[in-house]
Amino acid sequence: MKKNNTIIRKITQLASHINNDILTGLLIIRQASPNYIPTFTQMDLEDYLHKNQSEENSRRTPWYHVAHAPDGMYIAAMLCALRSILPSGPLLYSLEESIKFSKSDEAAVHRMIDFLSAISIADISLPEIHEICLSKQAWNAPVVSNRFHTPSYMAHLILGLLDFNKDGNVYDPCCDSGTMLCQISQQIPQTSNFHFYGQATNQTAYRMCHATFFLHDISVDFGDRPANTLLNDIHIGQSFDYILANPPFNLAHWCGSMYPQYDIRWQYGPPPRSNANYAWLQHIISHLSERGRAAVILSNGTLTTQTREERSIRQCIIRDGLVGAIIALPPKLFYGTKIPCCIWLLDKSREPGSTTLFIDARQLKLTIEKSGCMKEIHKLAELVQQHRSGTLIEKTNWYAVATLKDIEQKGFVLSPNLYTQTPTISLKPIKKNRLYFTELINKLNHRLGNHTLSGFIQQWSHVQTPNHWGNALLPELFQIFGGLAKEKAAFGHGIPMVGVKTVIKHAFLPDRLPSYVDATEVEVQKYCIKAGDILLNRTSETVEELACCCIAATDQNAVYGNYVKRLRLIETEYMNPFYMIAYFHSAIYRQEVEKVSPVYTTRANMNVERLSKIRIYYPDTTMQKKIGDTLFAIFQFLKDGCDSELVKLLKQFMRLLIEQVITYPVLCSQKEEVYDR
């Protein structure tokens, strides 16, 4: 194993200096020359010759002519050797053209030839070397045109999810390098009768697919040419029993001027020109046999998109009972990108009325390295198998089974967190923090001395928090207003504007705002900000930063932007706005946000419908005022500036105050526990 690792490291190091097609050609020639005698030490050579090898046989190998080519003639020798090995066809012609016009350093090619000449192919799998070099390139290459090399762990996962338990035809409509289809073909038992098909969208991918399968000595039908799968389906009319696909995510302008509006594949409606995700899904569904299954890796946006065409197509696919499972995966599982993704498991053989399995895999320890996640892959595959057999019915915080009616009630949104149990907030660590909260109060009082703020903090040493809490839905307490929408040219000058970043960063609205917008007097009046108004960001990159809240302590000469909503209390007599900012920073509120928000989406967003389902918990007005006044006093103190250590202590105090006097008693109230400090 150690020797293998050394060889792999050396070859990948040398490969970084030469053209990938030259490397592919060298590996093909070396693999076709098993009788070539490596340049061993004399003792090794004698052992080698004992095994009925001869120098004469070695000289007859294609590799011998490459290894002994004069300086400057390596490329010519390679081309000659490839012509003697490869049958006339697309791989030979494509490799020839690429190698002829490559610009690799001749000295680097020489070093690679010398190294491959020095090893026995019994010591290392050359197809494995090819795959490792492709993976290495994928790590280092920029993400271009959303094309990804699929890591090997994904092939293992898809193998388990599709369960190749019967012979059949296997198809990958967007092969890229062909590694995923190749890995699947290797793991299926050799005694089985499977046939493999694929399509590569461009000449480079077509060449790499052929090379990958040639090195593994596996037969596959890639058609007679590369072609854009969505515009030129070379396997049209064929049905497949197993389909696996990792198409480019969110491919825009995928059809150019050749939009196939009346294509037979669009049985659920024409997909939008602006995004190919649902074109891929419908293409795959159109190729499924009556017992066919598919595993399709797609962006999370496919689960939640609300564009008219995509929502309609998703609804039809769900109603037809094709969605067997949705698996939402964590980010950083592909080379060169942090984009999270999901797997759609489609199954045409499902019985009418079958349920759908939703898996939220955020907690699983999936990594890009196969060796680090085989246990988790087995866990996912086993879960899918249990659901298929009808033995999985329970709901947990990471998987759940849903009926068509359940999905209809969620508006046909497929984000798994909407179906799984909401993770509970543990009381144990909060209880443990009580003692530290008391110690922190004493420490702050010592630091603050006779400052007015000390009184606000000291009062929490002995306050008994109430056992009884009121609650209401957010629209019962607040009027909700959308923000100012303007053209791009209107920004950068004019009146100050509250944007998303300001809301996320600040609990209280700062005096100076970084953004400006041109607004008419009518717009300024309509989108004004008054004391007590709460501003909420309706969009963010992650659900953790979604629906954050920032309060205006005073009237502001400013407006708020289109990605922000304004919450204005309906009855200030019963609700303290400063208390509300404490509540909006509590774990209870974050839990409410996640209950109604699709976690797995291209970009998290919060609309009025979702806001209307968020529940607000509140104590009596006296307690609200104490909490709110304390936070505002700390905010005023921090505005005047103080040392970093004191800032840190005050931020800890605010976090623990919210935890101890809001989160904990509300949890106890929900659990009907008695809170007794």
XYZ file of C-alpha atoms in Angstrom:
677
model
C 0.000 0.000 0.000
C 2.824 2.385 0.888
C 4.526 1.637 -2.450
C 1.254 2.292 -4.306
C 0.786 5.632 -2.555
C 4.324 6.680 -3.471
C 3.717 5.809 -7.125
C 0.385 7.661 -7.147
C 1.902 10.796 -5.588
C 4.751 10.815 -8.095
C 2.529 10.317 -11.139
C 0.038 13.001 -10.068
C 2.951 15.379 -9.483
C 4.359 14.696 -12.967
C 0.874 14.833 -14.531
C 0.388 18.429 -13.408
C 2.991 19.524 -15.973
C 1.589 17.802 -19.061
C -1.543 17.929 -21.176
C -4.308 15.634 -19.894
C -4.768 13.953 -23.286
C -1.057 13.170 -23.476
C -1.310 11.555 -20.027
C -4.348 9.572 -21.193
C -2.473 8.420 -24.294
C 0.554 7.348 -22.248
C -1.615 5.376 -19.813
C -3.388 3.596 -22.681
C -0.061 2.663 -24.306
C 1.473 1.524 -21.006
C -1.564 -0.594 -20.164
C -1.436 -2.199 -23.614
C 2.186 -3.246 -22.939
C 2.056 -5.754 -20.052
C 5.121 -7.572 -21.424
C 7.299 -4.475 -21.267
C 10.169 -5.067 -18.822
C 10.399 -2.159 -16.366
C 13.798 -0.613 -15.682
C 14.377 -2.489 -12.395
C 17.593 -3.202 -10.560
C 19.416 -6.267 -11.916
C 18.134 -8.505 -9.092
C 14.551 -7.462 -9.825
C 15.143 -7.987 -13.537
C 16.318 -11.560 -12.995
C 13.202 -12.288 -10.909
C 11.073 -10.737 -13.601
C 12.680 -12.799 -16.387
C 12.049 -15.959 -14.358
C 8.333 -15.464 -15.061
C 8.770 -16.497 -18.723
C 9.246 -12.924 -19.875
C 11.790 -12.112 -22.538
C 13.517 -8.973 -23.694
C 12.325 -9.819 -27.190
C 8.692 -9.659 -26.034
C 9.451 -6.410 -24.253
C 10.825 -4.847 -27.449
C 7.651 -5.771 -29.311
C 5.411 -3.767 -26.987
C 4.053 -0.354 -28.051
C 5.543 1.150 -24.900
C 9.075 0.086 -25.842
C 8.981 2.344 -28.916
C 7.717 5.294 -26.863
C 10.240 4.752 -24.053
C 13.144 4.530 -26.520
C 12.085 7.323 -28.852
C 14.776 9.957 -29.582
C 14.479 13.357 -27.914
C 11.882 15.472 -29.657
C 10.097 12.436 -31.115
C 7.976 11.362 -28.140
C 4.717 12.720 -29.560
C 5.292 11.047 -32.928
C 6.104 7.754 -31.196
C 2.958 8.069 -29.061
C 0.747 8.635 -32.090
C 2.251 5.646 -33.861
C 1.721 3.459 -30.780
C -1.875 4.610 -30.320
C -2.682 3.747 -33.949
C -1.436 0.219 -33.304
C -3.565 -0.150 -30.157
C -6.840 1.661 -30.694
C -9.393 0.633 -33.283
C -10.295 3.242 -35.850
C -12.965 5.338 -34.227
C -13.790 8.425 -32.197
C -11.279 7.873 -29.378
C -8.315 7.435 -31.728
C -9.230 10.339 -34.001
C -10.001 12.675 -31.105
C -6.838 11.791 -29.148
C -4.689 12.159 -32.258
C -5.987 15.652 -32.934
C -5.595 16.775 -29.333
C -2.088 15.331 -28.864
C -0.826 16.731 -32.190
C -1.669 20.280 -31.180
C -0.854 20.051 -27.479
C 1.678 22.434 -25.962
C 3.098 20.245 -23.214
C 6.743 20.623 -22.233
C 8.768 17.887 -23.992
C 10.988 17.494 -20.915
C 7.914 16.962 -18.693
C 6.631 14.293 -21.102
C 10.072 12.643 -20.993
C 10.007 12.527 -17.175
C 6.546 10.918 -17.177
C 7.665 8.309 -19.747
C 10.767 7.528 -17.681
C 8.684 7.025 -14.545
C 6.049 4.847 -16.231
C 8.909 2.830 -17.741
C 10.329 2.181 -14.273
C 7.215 0.617 -12.745
C 5.402 -2.629 -13.307
C 1.717 -2.296 -14.095
C 1.236 -5.154 -11.655
C 2.120 -2.623 -8.925
C -0.587 -0.108 -9.750
C -3.930 0.195 -11.524
C -3.468 2.583 -14.446
C -7.240 3.235 -14.682
C -7.063 4.246 -11.002
C -4.190 6.607 -11.818
C -6.322 8.120 -14.584
C -9.212 8.719 -12.185
C -6.949 10.186 -9.490
C -5.415 12.619 -11.980
C -8.892 13.697 -13.123
C -9.870 14.277 -9.481
C -6.698 16.285 -8.881
C -7.451 18.472 -11.881
C -11.013 18.969 -10.650
C -9.717 20.166 -7.245
C -7.449 22.747 -8.839
C -9.559 23.865 -11.781
C -11.900 26.855 -11.549
C -15.593 26.086 -11.849
C -16.335 26.819 -15.501
C -19.769 26.482 -17.050
C -20.920 24.567 -13.952
C -19.131 21.377 -15.056
C -17.985 19.108 -12.245
C -16.022 15.887 -12.016
C -18.175 13.626 -9.843
C -16.278 12.292 -6.782
C -16.090 8.529 -6.352
C -18.159 8.500 -3.135
C -21.161 9.716 -5.158
C -21.028 6.617 -7.370
C -21.105 4.445 -4.228
C -24.069 6.415 -2.899
C -26.033 6.162 -6.149
C -25.244 2.450 -6.416
C -26.889 1.927 -3.021
C -29.835 4.222 -3.745
C -30.779 2.708 -7.117
C -30.246 -0.899 -5.970
C -29.141 -2.645 -9.173
C -30.944 -5.858 -8.217
C -32.075 -6.793 -11.737
C -30.302 -6.850 -15.083
C -31.008 -3.893 -17.326
C -29.826 -0.879 -19.281
C -27.908 1.863 -17.450
C -27.776 5.440 -18.795
C -25.973 8.687 -17.951
C -27.253 11.593 -20.092
C -24.443 14.001 -19.140
C -21.290 11.947 -18.725
C -18.589 14.636 -18.566
C -15.476 12.485 -17.877
C -17.549 9.294 -17.585
C -16.151 8.400 -14.166
C -19.494 8.069 -12.348
C -20.946 5.682 -14.942
C -17.663 3.787 -15.058
C -17.498 3.375 -11.272
C -21.076 2.096 -11.221
C -20.266 -0.408 -13.975
C -17.273 -1.709 -11.997
C -19.256 -2.229 -8.790
C -22.112 -4.175 -10.377
C -21.454 -7.950 -10.127
C -19.680 -9.273 -13.224
C -22.188 -12.118 -13.496
C -24.980 -9.610 -14.141
C -26.190 -8.663 -17.600
C -26.075 -4.873 -17.823
C -25.595 -2.623 -20.853
C -24.225 0.902 -20.501
C -25.174 4.043 -22.418
C -24.141 7.644 -22.144
C -23.995 10.982 -23.894
C -21.205 13.541 -23.803
C -22.045 17.108 -24.718
C -18.699 18.199 -26.208
C -15.593 16.798 -27.873
C -13.406 16.901 -24.748
C -15.972 15.050 -22.619
C -16.584 12.564 -25.447
C -12.864 11.789 -25.654
C -12.497 11.459 -21.878
C -15.502 9.124 -21.626
C -14.120 6.805 -24.287
C -10.662 6.842 -22.665
C -12.060 6.095 -19.192
C -14.001 3.058 -20.387
C -11.191 1.850 -22.679
C -8.763 1.799 -19.751
C -11.276 -0.237 -17.738
C -12.028 -2.532 -20.701
C -15.777 -1.899 -20.402
C -18.101 -1.554 -23.380
C -20.394 1.475 -23.506
C -22.492 3.172 -26.185
C -21.768 6.910 -26.327
C -23.196 7.270 -29.812
C -21.172 8.187 -32.871
C -20.511 11.793 -31.859
C -20.758 14.282 -28.984
C -23.999 16.256 -28.864
C -25.958 18.568 -26.558
C -28.267 16.122 -24.777
C -31.142 18.568 -24.369
C -31.077 19.686 -28.004
C -29.902 16.519 -29.744
C -30.823 13.323 -27.904
C -28.726 10.570 -29.532
C -30.591 7.847 -27.617
C -34.047 9.097 -28.553
C -36.745 6.449 -28.259
C -34.719 4.192 -25.941
C -35.846 3.252 -22.432
C -33.506 2.628 -19.524
C -33.946 0.751 -16.271
C -31.384 2.771 -14.307
C -30.485 6.405 -14.946
C -27.855 8.344 -13.022
C -27.069 11.965 -13.746
C -25.085 14.911 -12.420
C -26.101 17.626 -14.893
C -24.663 21.153 -14.718
C -26.559 23.121 -12.076
C -28.844 26.019 -13.059
C -27.600 26.130 -16.661
C -28.839 29.401 -18.163
C -29.595 29.993 -21.871
C -29.250 26.253 -22.423
C -31.071 26.241 -25.738
C -29.831 29.450 -27.372
C -32.072 30.166 -30.348
C -33.029 26.480 -30.745
C -35.730 26.241 -28.059
C -37.444 22.844 -28.480
C -40.863 24.039 -27.284
C -42.870 21.117 -28.668
C -40.424 18.382 -27.720
C -42.075 15.069 -26.844
C -39.988 14.993 -23.655
C -41.793 17.992 -22.155
C -44.831 15.987 -21.054
C -45.278 18.244 -18.012
C -44.780 21.515 -19.881
C -41.910 23.389 -21.584
C -39.057 24.196 -19.148
C -37.885 27.818 -18.935
C -35.096 29.010 -21.239
C -33.372 30.628 -18.255
C -32.655 27.393 -16.356
C -32.147 23.819 -17.602
C -32.841 21.996 -14.312
C -36.368 20.933 -15.227
C -35.357 20.205 -18.811
C -32.914 17.629 -17.417
C -35.544 16.161 -15.092
C -38.081 15.745 -17.894
C -35.457 14.359 -20.294
C -34.585 11.698 -17.712
C -38.225 10.844 -16.955
C -38.901 10.429 -20.690
C -36.171 7.752 -20.872
C -37.324 5.683 -17.868
C -38.640 2.206 -18.588
C -41.828 1.050 -16.860
C -39.707 -0.319 -14.003
C -37.089 2.401 -14.317
C -35.390 4.276 -11.480
C -33.264 7.408 -11.616
C -30.929 9.253 -9.240
C -30.428 12.854 -10.327
C -28.044 15.265 -8.581
C -29.448 18.794 -8.825
C -29.186 22.178 -7.149
C -31.350 22.825 -4.100
C -33.266 25.443 -6.050
C -35.159 22.656 -7.829
C -36.869 21.776 -4.538
C -38.305 25.222 -3.891
C -38.331 27.308 -7.085
C -41.523 29.317 -7.506
C -41.130 30.358 -11.151
C -44.378 29.557 -12.921
C -43.080 26.901 -15.341
C -40.845 25.111 -12.827
C -43.437 25.054 -10.049
C -46.027 23.650 -12.472
C -43.652 20.930 -13.750
C -42.651 19.960 -10.190
C -46.303 19.729 -9.173
C -47.099 17.419 -12.119
C -44.100 15.155 -11.427
C -45.187 14.856 -7.778
C -48.839 14.196 -8.661
C -47.743 11.430 -11.037
C -46.112 9.700 -8.054
C -42.624 9.638 -9.579
C -40.716 11.131 -6.635
C -39.624 8.248 -4.418
C -37.229 10.246 -2.255
C -35.529 13.607 -1.894
C -32.116 13.651 -0.222
C -30.710 17.064 0.664
C -26.923 16.924 0.960
C -24.574 19.262 2.859
C -22.222 21.665 1.018
C -18.585 21.074 -0.025
C -19.193 17.631 -1.541
C -17.919 18.464 -5.027
C -14.527 19.512 -6.315
C -14.022 23.253 -6.719
C -17.352 24.396 -5.287
C -19.145 24.799 -1.946
C -22.610 24.598 -3.518
C -24.946 22.283 -1.565
C -27.115 19.986 -3.652
C -29.819 17.347 -3.506
C -30.634 13.980 -5.049
C -34.001 13.326 -6.675
C -34.842 9.609 -6.604
C -37.401 8.940 -9.328
C -39.193 5.619 -9.675
C -41.686 4.771 -12.403
C -42.666 1.434 -10.844
C -44.183 2.912 -7.671
C -47.730 1.979 -6.706
C -50.394 4.740 -6.830
C -50.624 6.544 -3.490
C -47.048 5.709 -2.479
C -45.378 8.038 0.008
C -42.237 10.111 -0.532
C -39.172 9.858 1.701
C -37.479 13.129 2.710
C -33.942 13.013 4.096
C -32.180 16.035 5.588
C -28.555 14.870 5.567
C -26.995 17.923 7.239
C -26.122 15.911 10.350
C -24.420 13.102 8.440
C -20.633 13.134 8.206
C -20.421 13.083 4.431
C -17.069 14.095 2.947
C -15.621 14.312 -0.534
C -13.340 11.369 0.246
C -14.951 7.945 -0.182
C -13.066 6.438 2.756
C -14.507 9.037 5.114
C -18.193 8.461 4.473
C -18.909 4.830 3.571
C -20.767 4.303 6.857
C -23.021 7.280 6.132
C -23.588 6.130 2.543
C -24.714 2.737 3.839
C -27.065 4.461 6.301
C -28.715 6.491 3.512
C -29.043 3.491 1.199
C -30.549 1.378 3.985
C -33.098 4.095 4.757
C -34.194 4.236 1.106
C -34.466 0.430 0.966
C -36.645 0.394 4.097
C -38.927 3.024 2.576
C -39.200 1.057 -0.678
C -40.211 -2.044 1.248
C -42.858 -0.090 3.181
C -41.298 -0.630 6.611
C -40.282 2.995 7.234
C -43.072 5.115 8.686
C -41.658 7.148 11.593
C -40.598 10.800 11.512
C -37.315 12.045 13.021
C -35.344 15.284 12.917
C -33.471 14.115 9.799
C -35.891 11.975 7.812
C -39.647 11.666 7.325
C -42.225 9.995 5.098
C -44.898 12.226 3.522
C -48.110 11.588 1.605
C -49.222 13.515 -1.468
C -51.633 15.428 0.782
C -48.742 16.440 3.076
C -46.807 17.747 0.075
C -49.856 19.608 -1.257
C -50.201 21.344 2.115
C -46.587 22.556 1.778
C -47.343 24.055 -1.640
C -45.409 21.278 -3.441
C -42.166 22.587 -1.945
C -39.770 19.666 -1.409
C -37.275 21.041 1.132
C -36.849 18.109 3.594
C -36.810 20.283 6.719
C -40.479 21.141 6.100
C -41.392 17.472 6.623
C -38.942 16.295 9.293
C -39.388 17.031 12.983
C -38.091 20.422 14.058
C -34.920 19.872 16.127
C -35.678 20.508 19.783
C -33.785 23.046 21.849
C -32.090 21.260 24.723
C -32.806 22.574 28.216
C -29.694 21.005 29.706
C -27.053 23.493 28.477
C -29.358 26.414 29.317
C -29.650 25.178 32.912
C -25.878 24.834 33.075
C -25.503 28.479 32.010
C -27.517 29.829 34.967
C -24.562 29.890 37.329
C -22.332 31.534 34.731
C -25.071 34.138 34.100
C -24.996 35.097 37.793
C -21.190 35.224 37.797
C -21.255 37.380 34.672
C -23.645 39.856 36.330
C -21.259 40.195 39.288
C -18.267 40.616 36.998
C -20.008 43.344 34.963
C -21.136 45.201 38.076
C -17.536 45.210 39.265
C -16.342 46.555 35.887
C -19.105 49.176 35.565
C -18.940 50.528 39.123
C -21.500 53.312 39.637
C -22.417 53.642 35.981
C -26.181 53.772 35.304
C -25.922 50.593 33.232
C -24.936 48.652 36.362
C -28.465 49.024 37.754
C -30.034 47.584 34.597
C -27.782 44.545 34.819
C -27.944 44.056 38.604
C -31.758 43.732 38.574
C -31.439 40.336 36.841
C -29.725 38.777 39.861
C -33.024 38.247 41.682
C -35.836 38.654 39.137
C -38.309 35.784 39.021
C -39.264 35.192 35.397
C -42.988 34.509 34.807
C -44.370 31.037 34.262
C -47.214 32.158 32.012
C -46.636 33.435 28.510
C -49.009 34.772 25.923
C -48.564 33.951 22.271
C -49.896 35.132 18.936
C -49.137 34.801 15.256
C -46.937 37.579 13.930
C -49.647 39.303 11.770
C -51.887 39.538 14.846
C -49.297 41.839 16.443
C -47.689 43.603 13.478
C -48.590 45.277 10.235
C -46.211 43.952 7.558
C -45.009 46.244 4.764
C -42.792 45.508 1.768
C -39.811 47.711 0.872
C -38.903 50.219 -1.833
C -38.076 48.736 -5.259
C -36.065 50.909 -7.668
C -34.021 50.571 -10.838
C -30.261 50.072 -10.483
C -29.480 53.662 -11.511
C -31.364 55.002 -8.473
C -28.888 53.565 -5.956
C -25.719 55.145 -4.570
C -27.122 58.631 -3.961
C -30.165 60.254 -2.390
C -31.713 59.382 0.985
C -30.161 56.783 3.371
C -31.569 53.275 2.914
C -31.670 50.226 5.180
C -30.482 47.115 3.339
C -30.105 43.425 4.150
C -26.556 43.645 5.542
C -27.512 46.360 8.021
C -30.427 44.296 9.336
C -28.280 41.169 9.736
C -25.435 42.986 11.530
C -27.339 45.249 13.949
C -29.985 44.732 16.638
C -30.563 48.504 16.808
C -30.500 50.640 13.689
C -27.169 52.537 13.512
C -27.038 56.325 13.089
C -25.211 56.062 9.762
C -26.325 53.836 6.909
C -23.999 52.704 4.102
C -26.620 52.657 1.317
C -28.487 55.443 -0.469
C -31.363 55.603 -2.944
C -33.182 58.264 -4.929
C -36.757 58.397 -3.652
C -39.685 60.732 -4.269
C -41.468 62.527 -1.413
C -44.352 60.082 -1.734
C -41.939 57.120 -1.510
C -40.144 58.612 1.498
C -43.474 58.990 3.261
C -44.642 55.482 2.309
C -41.393 53.701 3.258
C -40.514 55.853 6.280
C -39.018 54.413 9.469
C -40.435 55.491 12.844
C -39.314 54.756 16.399
C -40.260 51.191 17.313
C -40.384 49.956 13.715
C -38.715 46.586 13.243
C -36.935 45.851 9.971
C -36.614 42.247 8.795
C -34.549 40.922 5.879
C -36.706 38.740 3.627
C -33.772 37.126 1.802
C -30.285 35.841 2.627
C -27.706 33.294 1.513
C -28.524 30.943 4.405
C -31.552 30.262 6.583
C -29.409 31.111 9.646
C -29.311 34.746 8.467
C -32.902 34.853 7.214
C -35.540 37.056 8.899
C -33.066 38.777 11.219
C -34.489 41.865 12.891
C -33.249 45.374 13.596
C -35.211 48.039 15.508
C -35.325 51.806 15.078
C -34.854 53.421 18.499
C -35.852 56.830 17.091
C -37.546 58.226 13.985
C -35.162 57.924 11.030
C -34.574 60.093 7.980
C -34.296 56.969 5.862
C -36.246 54.376 3.872
C -35.902 50.594 3.651
C -35.131 48.575 0.521
C -37.011 45.949 -1.443
C -35.298 43.004 0.308
C -36.420 44.271 3.732
C -39.852 44.216 5.354
C -41.097 46.664 7.973
C -42.995 45.360 10.992
C -45.020 48.018 12.810
C -46.811 47.138 16.068
C -50.596 47.340 15.871
C -51.031 47.899 19.639
C -48.050 49.434 21.461
C -50.044 49.424 24.702
C -49.638 45.649 25.064
C -46.334 45.040 23.311
C -42.960 46.672 23.985
C -40.975 47.053 20.720
C -37.622 46.793 22.531
C -38.739 43.471 24.048
C -39.533 42.284 20.538
C -35.939 42.796 19.435
C -34.868 40.511 22.295
C -37.410 37.901 21.222
C -36.271 38.133 17.594
C -32.750 37.212 18.750
C -33.882 34.178 20.743
C -33.496 30.501 19.875
C -37.297 30.205 20.062
C -37.696 32.671 17.192
C -34.969 31.008 15.105
C -36.806 27.722 15.559
C -40.030 29.347 14.362
C -38.251 30.710 11.263
C -36.812 27.316 10.351
C -40.208 25.645 10.771
C -41.653 27.683 7.907
C -38.573 28.219 5.718
C -37.183 25.842 3.098
C -33.616 25.276 4.271
C -32.492 23.724 1.013
C -32.879 26.395 -1.609
C -30.673 28.461 -3.887
C -31.282 31.510 -1.695
C -33.297 31.606 1.519
C -36.360 33.845 1.396
C -39.257 34.827 3.628
C -42.626 35.898 2.224
C -45.761 37.166 3.956
C -47.366 33.716 3.874
C -44.457 32.229 5.837
C -44.239 35.197 8.207
C -47.919 34.697 8.967
C -47.155 31.247 10.423
C -44.484 32.485 12.865
C -45.604 32.511 16.484
C -44.546 35.220 18.946
C -44.279 34.468 22.697
C -44.410 37.289 25.234
C -44.640 37.839 29.042
C -46.585 40.637 30.765
C -45.832 44.248 29.803
C -43.785 44.913 32.961
C -41.385 42.092 32.164
C -41.302 43.114 28.493
C -40.235 46.616 29.524
C -37.480 45.359 31.844
C -36.000 43.179 29.126
C -36.322 45.849 26.430
C -34.964 48.697 28.574
C -31.942 46.588 29.562
C -31.029 45.864 25.944
C -31.518 49.496 24.933
C -29.327 50.706 27.827
C -26.536 48.349 26.711
C -26.938 49.553 23.112
C -26.584 53.199 24.221
C -23.543 52.337 26.330
C -21.822 50.518 23.445
C -22.453 53.490 21.132
C -20.251 55.652 23.361
C -17.394 53.157 23.015
C -15.558 50.983 25.544
C -12.688 48.496 25.682
C -12.951 45.242 23.725
C -13.050 43.036 26.832
C -16.074 44.893 28.215
C -17.787 44.723 24.802
C -17.269 40.958 24.830
C -18.738 40.626 28.351
C -21.793 42.741 27.494
C -22.504 40.703 24.363
C -22.291 37.511 26.422
C -24.684 39.036 28.944
C -27.247 39.934 26.267
C -27.076 36.433 24.792
C -27.528 34.799 28.209
C -30.260 37.242 29.272
C -32.320 36.282 26.209
C -31.575 32.611 26.819
C -32.479 32.672 30.540
C -35.537 34.960 30.547
C -37.073 34.146 27.139
C -35.854 30.865 25.640
C -35.855 28.796 28.830
C -39.231 29.847 30.288
C -40.937 29.597 26.877
C -39.559 26.073 26.452
C -40.789 25.196 29.932
C -44.173 26.700 29.111
C -44.345 24.637 25.917
C -43.417 21.493 27.823
C -45.785 22.447 30.695
C -42.886 22.415 33.094
C -42.693 24.649 36.147
C -39.869 27.125 35.957
C -38.391 27.690 39.383
C -35.146 29.508 39.660
